[in-house]
Structure formats: C-alpha cells, structure tokens
PDB file of C-alpha atoms in Angstrom:
ATOM      1  CA  MET V 298     -19.768 143.576-140.478  1.00 45.00           C
ATOM      2  CA  GLU V 299     -20.283 140.173-138.890  1.00 51.00           C
ATOM      3  CA  GLU V 300     -21.565 137.889-141.629  1.00 50.00           C
ATOM      4  CA  GLY V 301     -23.484 140.766-143.124  1.00 50.00           C
ATOM      5  CA  GLU V 302     -23.754 143.239-140.277  1.00 56.00           C
ATOM      6  CA  ALA V 303     -24.672 146.492-141.872  1.00 54.00           C
ATOM      7  CA  VAL V 304     -25.077 150.183-141.265  1.00 54.00           C
ATOM      8  CA  PRO V 305     -28.372 151.221-142.902  1.00 53.00           C
ATOM      9  CA  PRO V 306     -28.831 155.011-142.838  1.00 44.00           C
ATOM     10  CA  ALA V 307     -31.776 157.344-143.149  1.00 38.00           C
ATOM     11  CA  ALA V 308     -34.556 156.063-145.334  1.00 33.00           C
ATOM     12  CA  GLY V 309     -35.107 157.994-148.532  1.00 32.00           C
ATOM     13  CA  GLU V 310     -31.494 159.091-148.987  1.00 34.00           C
ATOM     14  CA  LYS V 311     -30.015 158.527-152.439  1.00 36.00           C
ATOM     15  CA  GLY V 312     -26.495 158.540-153.776  1.00 39.00           C
ATOM     16  CA  GLY V 313     -24.056 157.057-156.264  1.00 41.00           C
ATOM     17  CA  GLU V 314     -24.676 156.451-159.913  1.00 47.00           C
ATOM     18  CA  GLU V 315     -27.941 154.607-159.339  1.00 58.00           C
ATOM     19  CA  GLU V 316     -30.581 154.605-156.672  1.00 67.00           C
ATOM     20  CA  ASP V 317     -29.085 153.246-153.473  1.00 70.00           C
ATOM     21  CA  ASP V 318     -31.232 151.913-150.649  1.00 66.00           C
ATOM     22  CA  PHE V 319     -28.189 151.971-148.340  1.00 63.00           C
ATOM     23  CA  GLY V 320     -28.763 148.402-147.183  1.00 70.00           C
ATOM     24  CA  TYR V 321     -32.377 148.755-146.031  1.00 65.00           C
ATOM     25  CA  ARG V 322     -33.378 145.872-148.327  1.00 71.00           C
ATOM     26  CA  LEU V 323     -31.561 143.619-145.853  1.00 69.00           C
ATOM     27  CA  PHE V 324     -33.862 144.719-143.012  1.00 70.00           C
ATOM     28  CA  PRO V 325     -37.443 144.412-144.335  1.00 71.00           C
ATOM     29  CA  ASP V 326     -39.020 144.794-140.883  1.00 65.00           C
ATOM     30  CA  ARG V 327     -37.673 148.381-140.660  1.00 63.00           C
ATOM     31  CA  ASN V 328     -40.631 149.682-142.705  1.00 65.00           C
ATOM     32  CA  LYS V 329     -43.379 147.563-141.172  1.00 63.00           C
ATOM     33  CA  LYS V 330     -45.809 148.740-138.538  1.00 61.00           C
ATOM     34  CA  SER V 331     -44.725 147.603-135.087  1.00 60.00           C
ATOM     35  CA  GLN V 332     -46.619 144.638-133.717  1.00 58.00           C
ATOM     36  CA  SER V 333     -48.157 144.469-130.291  1.00 59.00           C
ATOM     37  CA  PHE V 334     -46.135 142.881-127.510  1.00 57.00           C
ATOM     38  CA  LEU V 335     -48.630 139.986-127.338  1.00 53.00           C
ATOM     39  CA  VAL V 336     -48.223 139.193-131.045  1.00 54.00           C
ATOM     40  CA  ARG V 337     -44.434 139.449-130.905  1.00 53.00           C
ATOM     41  CA  SER V 338     -44.218 137.321-127.767  1.00 51.00           C
ATOM     42  CA  LEU V 339     -45.812 134.413-129.634  1.00 48.00           C
ATOM     43  CA  PHE V 340     -42.765 134.070-131.860  1.00 58.00           C
ATOM     44  CA  THR V 341     -39.961 131.932-130.469  1.00 77.00           C
ATOM     45  CA  PHE V 342     -37.309 133.765-132.478  1.00 82.00           C
ATOM     46  CA  HIS V 343     -38.244 137.052-130.851  1.00 86.00           C
ATOM     47  CA  ASN V 344     -38.255 135.626-127.317  1.00 89.00           C
ATOM     48  CA  ARG V 345     -34.931 133.909-127.838  1.00 92.00           C
ATOM     49  CA  CYS V 346     -33.405 137.074-129.280  1.00 94.00           C
ATOM     50  CA  GLN V 347     -34.539 139.145-126.303  1.00 93.00           C
ATOM     51  CA  LEU V 348     -33.190 136.614-123.811  1.00 94.00           C
ATOM     52  CA  MET V 349     -29.810 136.382-125.538  1.00 96.00           C
ATOM     53  CA  LEU V 350     -29.612 140.173-125.788  1.00 97.00           C
ATOM     54  CA  ARG V 351     -30.230 140.531-122.064  1.00 96.00           C
ATOM     55  CA  MET V 352     -27.537 137.933-121.349  1.00 96.00           C
ATOM     56  CA  THR V 353     -25.056 139.848-123.521  1.00 97.00           C
ATOM     57  CA  LEU V 354     -25.783 143.208-121.910  1.00 96.00           C
ATOM     58  CA  ASP V 355     -25.587 141.745-118.401  1.00 96.00           C
ATOM     59  CA  THR V 356     -22.504 139.549-118.706  1.00 96.00           C
ATOM     60  CA  ASN V 357     -20.380 140.287-121.786  1.00 96.00           C
ATOM     61  CA  PRO V 358     -17.366 142.518-120.989  1.00 96.00           C
ATOM     62  CA  TYR V 359     -17.083 143.816-124.579  1.00 96.00           C
ATOM     63  CA  ALA V 360     -20.667 145.095-124.466  1.00 96.00           C
ATOM     64  CA  GLN V 361     -20.408 146.336-120.885  1.00 96.00           C
ATOM     65  CA  LEU V 362     -17.351 148.458-121.678  1.00 96.00           C
ATOM     66  CA  LEU V 363     -19.033 149.985-124.739  1.00 97.00           C
ATOM     67  CA  LEU V 364     -22.234 150.723-122.818  1.00 96.00           C
ATOM     68  CA  GLU V 365     -20.240 152.477-120.099  1.00 95.00           C
ATOM     69  CA  ALA V 366     -18.208 154.427-122.660  1.00 95.00           C
ATOM     70  CA  MET V 367     -21.350 155.573-124.466  1.00 94.00           C
ATOM     71  CA  LYS V 368     -22.955 156.646-121.200  1.00 94.00           C
ATOM     72  CA  GLN V 369     -19.903 158.746-120.376  1.00 92.00           C
ATOM     73  CA  SER V 370     -20.067 160.275-123.863  1.00 91.00           C
ATOM     74  CA  GLY V 371     -23.651 161.369-123.255  1.00 93.00           C
ATOM     75  CA  CYS V 372     -25.300 158.596-125.257  1.00 93.00           C
ATOM     76  CA  THR V 373     -26.869 156.273-122.696  1.00 92.00           C
ATOM     77  CA  VAL V 374     -28.188 153.091-124.316  1.00 93.00           C
ATOM     78  CA  PHE V 375     -31.588 151.722-123.265  1.00 90.00           C
ATOM     79  CA  ASN V 376     -32.535 148.148-124.054  1.00 88.00           C
ATOM     80  CA  ASP V 377     -36.130 148.791-125.117  1.00 87.00           C
ATOM     81  CA  ARG V 378     -35.279 151.932-127.109  1.00 91.00           C
ATOM     82  CA  HIS V 379     -31.980 151.220-128.834  1.00 95.00           C
ATOM     83  CA  PHE V 380     -32.219 147.497-129.668  1.00 96.00           C
ATOM     84  CA  SER V 381     -34.754 145.863-131.963  1.00 94.00           C
ATOM     85  CA  CYS V 382     -35.064 142.130-132.673  1.00 93.00           C
ATOM     86  CA  GLU V 383     -36.342 141.716-136.228  1.00 92.00           C
ATOM     87  CA  ASN V 384     -36.415 139.308-139.150  1.00 90.00           C
ATOM     88  CA  CYS V 385     -33.765 140.155-141.740  1.00 89.00           C
ATOM     89  CA  ASP V 386     -32.452 139.010-145.076  1.00 82.00           C
ATOM     90  CA  GLY V 387     -30.858 135.596-144.861  1.00 77.00           C
ATOM     91  CA  CYS V 388     -27.302 136.918-145.208  1.00 80.00           C
ATOM     92  CA  VAL V 389     -27.197 139.404-142.325  1.00 89.00           C
ATOM     93  CA  SER V 390     -26.963 139.163-138.544  1.00 92.00           C
ATOM     94  CA  GLY V 391     -27.462 142.752-137.490  1.00 93.00           C
ATOM     95  CA  GLY V 392     -27.077 146.413-138.315  1.00 93.00           C
ATOM     96  CA  PHE V 393     -26.915 149.929-136.919  1.00 94.00           C
ATOM     97  CA  ASP V 394     -29.651 152.253-138.151  1.00 93.00           C
ATOM     98  CA  SER V 395     -28.168 155.717-137.725  1.00 90.00           C
ATOM     99  CA  ALA V 396     -31.489 157.375-138.598  1.00 89.00           C
ATOM    100  CA  THR V 397     -33.046 156.039-135.397  1.00 91.00           C
ATOM    101  CA  SER V 398     -29.853 155.341-133.396  1.00 91.00           C
ATOM    102  CA  GLN V 399     -31.102 151.776-133.166  1.00 94.00           C
ATOM    103  CA  ILE V 400     -29.273 148.465-133.324  1.00 96.00           C
ATOM    104  CA  VAL V 401     -31.103 145.804-135.338  1.00 96.00           C
ATOM    105  CA  LEU V 402     -30.577 142.202-134.244  1.00 96.00           C
ATOM    106  CA  CYS V 403     -31.594 139.587-136.798  1.00 94.00           C
ATOM    107  CA  GLN V 404     -33.631 137.181-134.691  1.00 92.00           C
ATOM    108  CA  ASN V 405     -33.974 134.665-137.522  1.00 90.00           C
ATOM    109  CA  ASN V 406     -30.198 134.427-138.028  1.00 92.00           C
ATOM    110  CA  ILE V 407     -28.684 134.682-134.526  1.00 93.00           C
ATOM    111  CA  ARG V 408     -28.970 131.284-132.894  1.00 90.00           C
ATOM    112  CA  GLN V 409     -26.066 131.103-130.436  1.00 92.00           C
ATOM    113  CA  GLN V 410     -25.118 133.267-127.478  1.00 95.00           C
ATOM    114  CA  SER V 411     -21.561 133.703-128.720  1.00 93.00           C
ATOM    115  CA  HIS V 412     -22.924 135.014-132.017  1.00 94.00           C
ATOM    116  CA  MET V 413     -25.216 137.456-130.214  1.00 96.00           C
ATOM    117  CA  ASN V 414     -22.261 138.679-128.127  1.00 96.00           C
ATOM    118  CA  ARG V 415     -20.253 139.393-131.254  1.00 94.00           C
ATOM    119  CA  VAL V 416     -23.094 141.077-133.167  1.00 96.00           C
ATOM    120  CA  VAL V 417     -24.049 143.348-130.258  1.00 97.00           C
ATOM    121  CA  THR V 418     -20.402 144.328-129.747  1.00 97.00           C
ATOM    122  CA  HIS V 419     -19.874 145.025-133.445  1.00 96.00           C
ATOM    123  CA  GLU V 420     -22.954 147.231-133.691  1.00 97.00           C
ATOM    124  CA  LEU V 421     -22.233 149.016-130.407  1.00 97.00           C
ATOM    125  CA  ILE V 422     -18.888 150.076-131.883  1.00 97.00           C
ATOM    126  CA  HIS V 423     -20.799 151.695-134.756  1.00 96.00           C
ATOM    127  CA  ALA V 424     -23.127 153.323-132.223  1.00 96.00           C
ATOM    128  CA  PHE V 425     -20.137 154.555-130.199  1.00 96.00           C
ATOM    129  CA  ASP V 426     -18.584 156.062-133.329  1.00 96.00           C
ATOM    130  CA  HIS V 427     -21.921 157.681-134.169  1.00 95.00           C
ATOM    131  CA  CYS V 428     -22.040 159.184-130.673  1.00 93.00           C
ATOM    132  CA  ARG V 429     -18.494 160.520-130.433  1.00 91.00           C
ATOM    133  CA  ALA V 430     -17.845 161.713-133.995  1.00 87.00           C
ATOM    134  CA  HIS V 431     -19.614 163.466-136.848  1.00 83.00           C
ATOM    135  CA  VAL V 432     -19.842 160.360-139.012  1.00 90.00           C
ATOM    136  CA  ASP V 433     -21.297 160.900-142.472  1.00 92.00           C
ATOM    137  CA  TRP V 434     -22.613 157.392-143.009  1.00 92.00           C
ATOM    138  CA  PHE V 435     -24.413 158.326-146.232  1.00 87.00           C
ATOM    139  CA  LYS V 436     -22.048 160.328-148.421  1.00 90.00           C
ATOM    140  CA  ASN V 437     -18.524 159.674-147.156  1.00 94.00           C
ATOM    141  CA  VAL V 438     -17.473 156.089-147.782  1.00 96.00           C
ATOM    142  CA  LYS V 439     -14.227 156.695-145.872  1.00 96.00           C
ATOM    143  CA  HIS V 440     -16.219 157.378-142.704  1.00 96.00           C
ATOM    144  CA  LEU V 441     -18.116 154.122-143.167  1.00 96.00           C
ATOM    145  CA  ALA V 442     -14.862 152.290-143.904  1.00 97.00           C
ATOM    146  CA  CYS V 443     -13.252 153.608-140.734  1.00 97.00           C
ATOM    147  CA  SER V 444     -16.088 152.440-138.492  1.00 97.00           C
ATOM    148  CA  GLU V 445     -16.171 149.035-140.207  1.00 97.00           C
ATOM    149  CA  ILE V 446     -12.405 148.652-139.677  1.00 98.00           C
ATOM    150  CA  ARG V 447     -12.795 149.501-135.999  1.00 97.00           C
ATOM    151  CA  ALA V 448     -15.758 147.151-135.575  1.00 97.00           C
ATOM    152  CA  ALA V 449     -13.959 144.223-137.200  1.00 95.00           C
ATOM    153  CA  ASN V 450     -10.796 144.943-135.221  1.00 96.00           C
ATOM    154  CA  LEU V 451     -12.305 145.389-131.752  1.00 96.00           C
ATOM    155  CA  SER V 452     -15.425 143.210-131.656  1.00 93.00           C
ATOM    156  CA  GLY V 453     -13.801 139.779-131.792  1.00 88.00           C
ATOM    157  CA  ASP V 454     -14.842 139.230-135.423  1.00 85.00           C
ATOM    158  CA  CYS V 455     -11.274 138.298-136.323  1.00 88.00           C
ATOM    159  CA  THR V 456     -10.210 136.190-133.365  1.00 73.00           C
ATOM    160  CA  LEU V 457      -8.206 133.073-134.177  1.00 64.00           C
ATOM    161  CA  MET V 458     -11.082 130.764-133.221  1.00 65.00           C
ATOM    162  CA  ASN V 459     -13.575 132.603-135.419  1.00 58.00           C
ATOM    163  CA  GLU V 460     -11.198 132.529-138.347  1.00 52.00           C
ATOM    164  CA  ILE V 461     -10.533 128.803-137.884  1.00 54.00           C
ATOM    165  CA  ALA V 462     -14.313 128.280-137.880  1.00 54.00           C
ATOM    166  CA  ARG V 463     -14.334 130.019-141.294  1.00 53.00           C
ATOM    167  CA  PHE V 464     -11.530 127.666-142.430  1.00 50.00           C
ATOM    168  CA  LYS V 465      -9.062 130.549-142.569  1.00 61.00           C
ATOM    169  CA  PHE V 466      -5.781 129.801-140.894  1.00 61.00           C
ATOM    170  CA  GLY V 467      -3.524 132.614-139.793  1.00 58.00           C
ATOM    171  CA  LEU V 468      -0.023 133.546-140.761  1.00 59.00           C
ATOM    172  CA  LYS V 469       1.838 136.726-139.872  1.00 61.00           C
ATOM    173  CA  GLY V 470      -0.430 139.738-140.289  1.00 72.00           C
ATOM    174  CA  HIS V 471      -3.536 137.595-140.581  1.00 83.00           C
ATOM    175  CA  HIS V 472      -5.541 139.695-138.114  1.00 89.00           C
ATOM    176  CA  GLN V 473      -5.013 142.817-140.214  1.00 92.00           C
ATOM    177  CA  THR V 474      -5.952 140.905-143.366  1.00 91.00           C
ATOM    178  CA  CYS V 475      -9.154 139.662-141.745  1.00 91.00           C
ATOM    179  CA  VAL V 476     -10.088 143.180-140.576  1.00 95.00           C
ATOM    180  CA  ARG V 477      -9.477 144.631-144.041  1.00 96.00           C
ATOM    181  CA  ASP V 478     -11.442 141.912-145.832  1.00 94.00           C
ATOM    182  CA  ARG V 479     -14.417 142.121-143.501  1.00 93.00           C
ATOM    183  CA  ALA V 480     -14.543 145.908-143.692  1.00 96.00           C
ATOM    184  CA  ILE V 481     -14.636 145.718-147.492  1.00 97.00           C
ATOM    185  CA  ARG V 482     -17.397 143.103-147.386  1.00 93.00           C
ATOM    186  CA  SER V 483     -19.440 145.297-145.061  1.00 92.00           C
ATOM    187  CA  ILE V 484     -19.230 148.293-147.365  1.00 94.00           C
ATOM    188  CA  LEU V 485     -20.201 146.242-150.403  1.00 93.00           C
ATOM    189  CA  ALA V 486     -23.227 144.825-148.528  1.00 89.00           C
ATOM    190  CA  VAL V 487     -24.777 148.220-147.848  1.00 86.00           C
ATOM    191  CA  ARG V 488     -23.469 150.563-150.552  1.00 90.00           C
ATOM    192  CA  LYS V 489     -23.773 150.333-154.325  1.00 90.00           C
ATOM    193  CA  VAL V 490     -20.105 150.985-154.982  1.00 93.00           C
ATOM    194  CA  SER V 491     -17.517 148.975-156.866  1.00 95.00           C
ATOM    195  CA  LYS V 492     -15.147 146.636-155.084  1.00 96.00           C
ATOM    196  CA  GLU V 493     -12.310 148.913-156.157  1.00 97.00           C
ATOM    197  CA  THR V 494     -13.988 151.909-154.498  1.00 97.00           C
ATOM    198  CA  ALA V 495     -14.519 149.966-151.276  1.00 97.00           C
ATOM    199  CA  GLU V 496     -10.943 148.693-151.255  1.00 97.00           C
ATOM    200  CA  LYS V 497      -9.553 152.176-151.888  1.00 97.00           C
ATOM    201  CA  ALA V 498     -11.602 153.679-149.050  1.00 97.00           C
ATOM    202  CA  VAL V 499     -10.494 150.977-146.607  1.00 98.00           C
ATOM    203  CA  ASP V 500      -6.832 151.195-147.615  1.00 98.00           C
ATOM    204  CA  GLU V 501      -6.740 154.998-147.361  1.00 98.00           C
ATOM    205  CA  VAL V 502      -7.948 155.058-143.743  1.00 98.00           C
ATOM    206  CA  PHE V 503      -6.747 151.646-142.586  1.00 98.00           C
ATOM    207  CA  ASP V 504      -3.699 152.567-140.504  1.00 97.00           C
ATOM    208  CA  ALA V 505      -5.364 155.411-138.607  1.00 97.00           C
ATOM    209  CA  CYS V 506      -8.599 153.525-137.952  1.00 97.00           C
ATOM    210  CA  PHE V 507      -6.957 150.179-137.145  1.00 97.00           C
ATOM    211  CA  ASN V 508      -4.878 151.963-134.496  1.00 97.00           C
ATOM    212  CA  ASP V 509      -7.871 153.815-133.031  1.00 97.00           C
ATOM    213  CA  LEU V 510      -8.589 151.483-130.131  1.00 96.00           C
ATOM    214  CA  GLU V 511     -11.123 153.593-128.231  1.00 96.00           C
ATOM    215  CA  PRO V 512     -12.728 152.837-125.894  1.00 96.00           C
ATOM    216  CA  PHE V 513     -10.876 149.540-125.342  1.00 95.00           C
ATOM    217  CA  GLY V 514      -7.329 150.875-125.309  1.00 94.00           C
ATOM    218  CA  ARG V 515      -6.159 147.539-126.758  1.00 93.00           C
ATOM    219  CA  ILE V 516      -7.299 144.941-129.273  1.00 93.00           C
ATOM    220  CA  PRO V 517      -9.343 142.519-127.148  1.00 92.00           C
ATOM    221  CA  HIS V 518      -8.449 139.136-128.643  1.00 88.00           C
ATOM    222  CA  SER V 519     -10.451 137.230-126.019  1.00 87.00           C
ATOM    223  CA  LYS V 520     -13.037 137.713-123.287  1.00 89.00           C
ATOM    224  CA  LYS V 521     -10.157 137.812-120.797  1.00 91.00           C
ATOM    225  CA  ASP V 522      -8.627 140.710-122.729  1.00 91.00           C
ATOM    226  CA  ALA V 523     -12.006 142.453-122.792  1.00 91.00           C
ATOM    227  CA  LYS V 524     -12.410 142.064-119.015  1.00 92.00           C
ATOM    228  CA  ARG V 525      -8.970 143.585-118.499  1.00 94.00           C
ATOM    229  CA  ALA V 526      -9.811 146.438-120.863  1.00 91.00           C
ATOM    230  CA  TYR V 527     -13.087 147.067-119.009  1.00 91.00           C
ATOM    231  CA  LYS V 528     -11.261 147.224-115.681  1.00 92.00           C
ATOM    232  CA  ASP V 529      -8.650 149.572-117.151  1.00 91.00           C
ATOM    233  CA  PHE V 530     -11.421 151.777-118.562  1.00 91.00           C
ATOM    234  CA  GLN V 531     -13.064 152.046-115.156  1.00 87.00           C
ATOM    235  CA  ASN V 532      -9.727 152.820-113.501  1.00 87.00           C
ATOM    236  CA  ARG V 533      -8.949 155.429-116.158  1.00 77.00           C
ATOM    237  CA  ASP V 534     -11.886 157.527-114.943  1.00 61.00           C
ATOM    238  CA  ARG V 535     -10.811 157.062-111.354  1.00 61.00           C
ATOM    239  CA  TYR V 536      -7.350 158.367-112.139  1.00 55.00           C
ATOM    240  CA  ASN V 537      -8.745 161.309-114.085  1.00 52.00           C
ATOM    241  CA  ALA V 538     -10.953 162.235-111.165  1.00 53.00           C
ATOM    242  CA  ASN V 539      -7.908 162.403-108.899  1.00 50.00           C
ATOM    243  CA  LEU V 540      -5.896 164.761-111.112  1.00 50.00           C
TER     244      LEU V 540
END
C-alpha cells in the first residue's frame, strides 16, 4: 500500500465481526455511473492522470516488466480496460479491484510522475498475484498480507530516498522493517481487523513472501536495478526457448 493503496474486493461481500466494506469507502467513484468521455475530458485531474499513466506504461521499467510478465501468464493488461482514473478518499493513491481486475488510480491525489510510477507498479504486483495464484482477497488475511508484503518490497515503496522523504532513516534491516510496517498499514486500511490480527498475518507469511521476488528475480532498489531485472526477464525466456 503506497500511502493508502488498497485492494478493494467484490462489492457486497461481508466478513469479520461487523459489516466490512473491504475498503470500497475509499473509492467512492467505484459505484457511480460512468461519465461520458467529453465530460471526463473537461477535468484537469483526469487528463493529467491519463497522461502520467501513459508515461509510466511506456517508459517505467518496473511497470514494463510486470506488464510483460502478466502477458506471459495469460493476463494481458489493456490501458482502457484495466486502469481507471478516479477521485478517491483523501488518504489513498490507488487500489486493485479484484472484482473487475481493474487498477484504480486516484487522480486527485497523484500529482507527480514518480508517484504515479510507484502506484502503478504497486498495484500491478497485486494484479500479477491475482493472475498467477488463487488469491482469496476477501476471507484469507494471510493471502492479502502476502501480496502487500510483495508489493511493498518490489515496487520501490521502501527505497532509501522514499524513506528519507518520510523522515525515516535506515539502519540495518530497515528495508524489511519498512516492508512489514507498510503491509500492516495496507491491511488495516481495507479490512476491519485489529492491529494484532494484521501484524500476526504479516509475521506468519513474511519470510516466504518477502523472498518471493517474481517476476523481478531481485529486489529492485532503483530504476537501474529494475532495468537490469527487465533485461534478465527477457533473456530468461530466450534461454528457456533454447532448452
């Protein structure tokens, strides 16, 4: 979860001790009738969001690797089908709606290209997990925890520069601490569970999910790392084809 990135599931599902909206309250535009292109084009936020999204998909190596990996897994991503720029609650930047296999980008909260790059990457990791595994987003908090750990670990959420910008300065093991903390925050944002429940779920799956580096094959700590991982991913298929 990148400053509130969330994984809202199928509308109408309920769970826990009280009614749980699974984070949909953070994405009020999800239940509104779609507006015409002419109406939407009049809003600067929407235009800016679409332009930044296109820039990310065309130039960001994190996103490009994930798009290629999803295509190879049989889940080709289409810009106009699988991404939606919408207004969201003030605390969130984006989310993955597993009910529609759609990534929500919060056009009122994403104002910089670097932020868009990070949000798209984070949510594409959720989409990749949704594609490759039988993730029970709604009833199994460990499944949600695992995907949030992977997203925080591999998307650049916890790079040194991002942590410094949050006034958090690293010591030994700081990356792991950041990943754990952000995964817990993500769960608490979209599920009505106690902090203890979220912490337990994250801790129980942390080692396995932190070390699951697919499709990157490494923790990409920078864009340079991501470019190298993308090249390695492309070469991996080439080598497999020659076996």
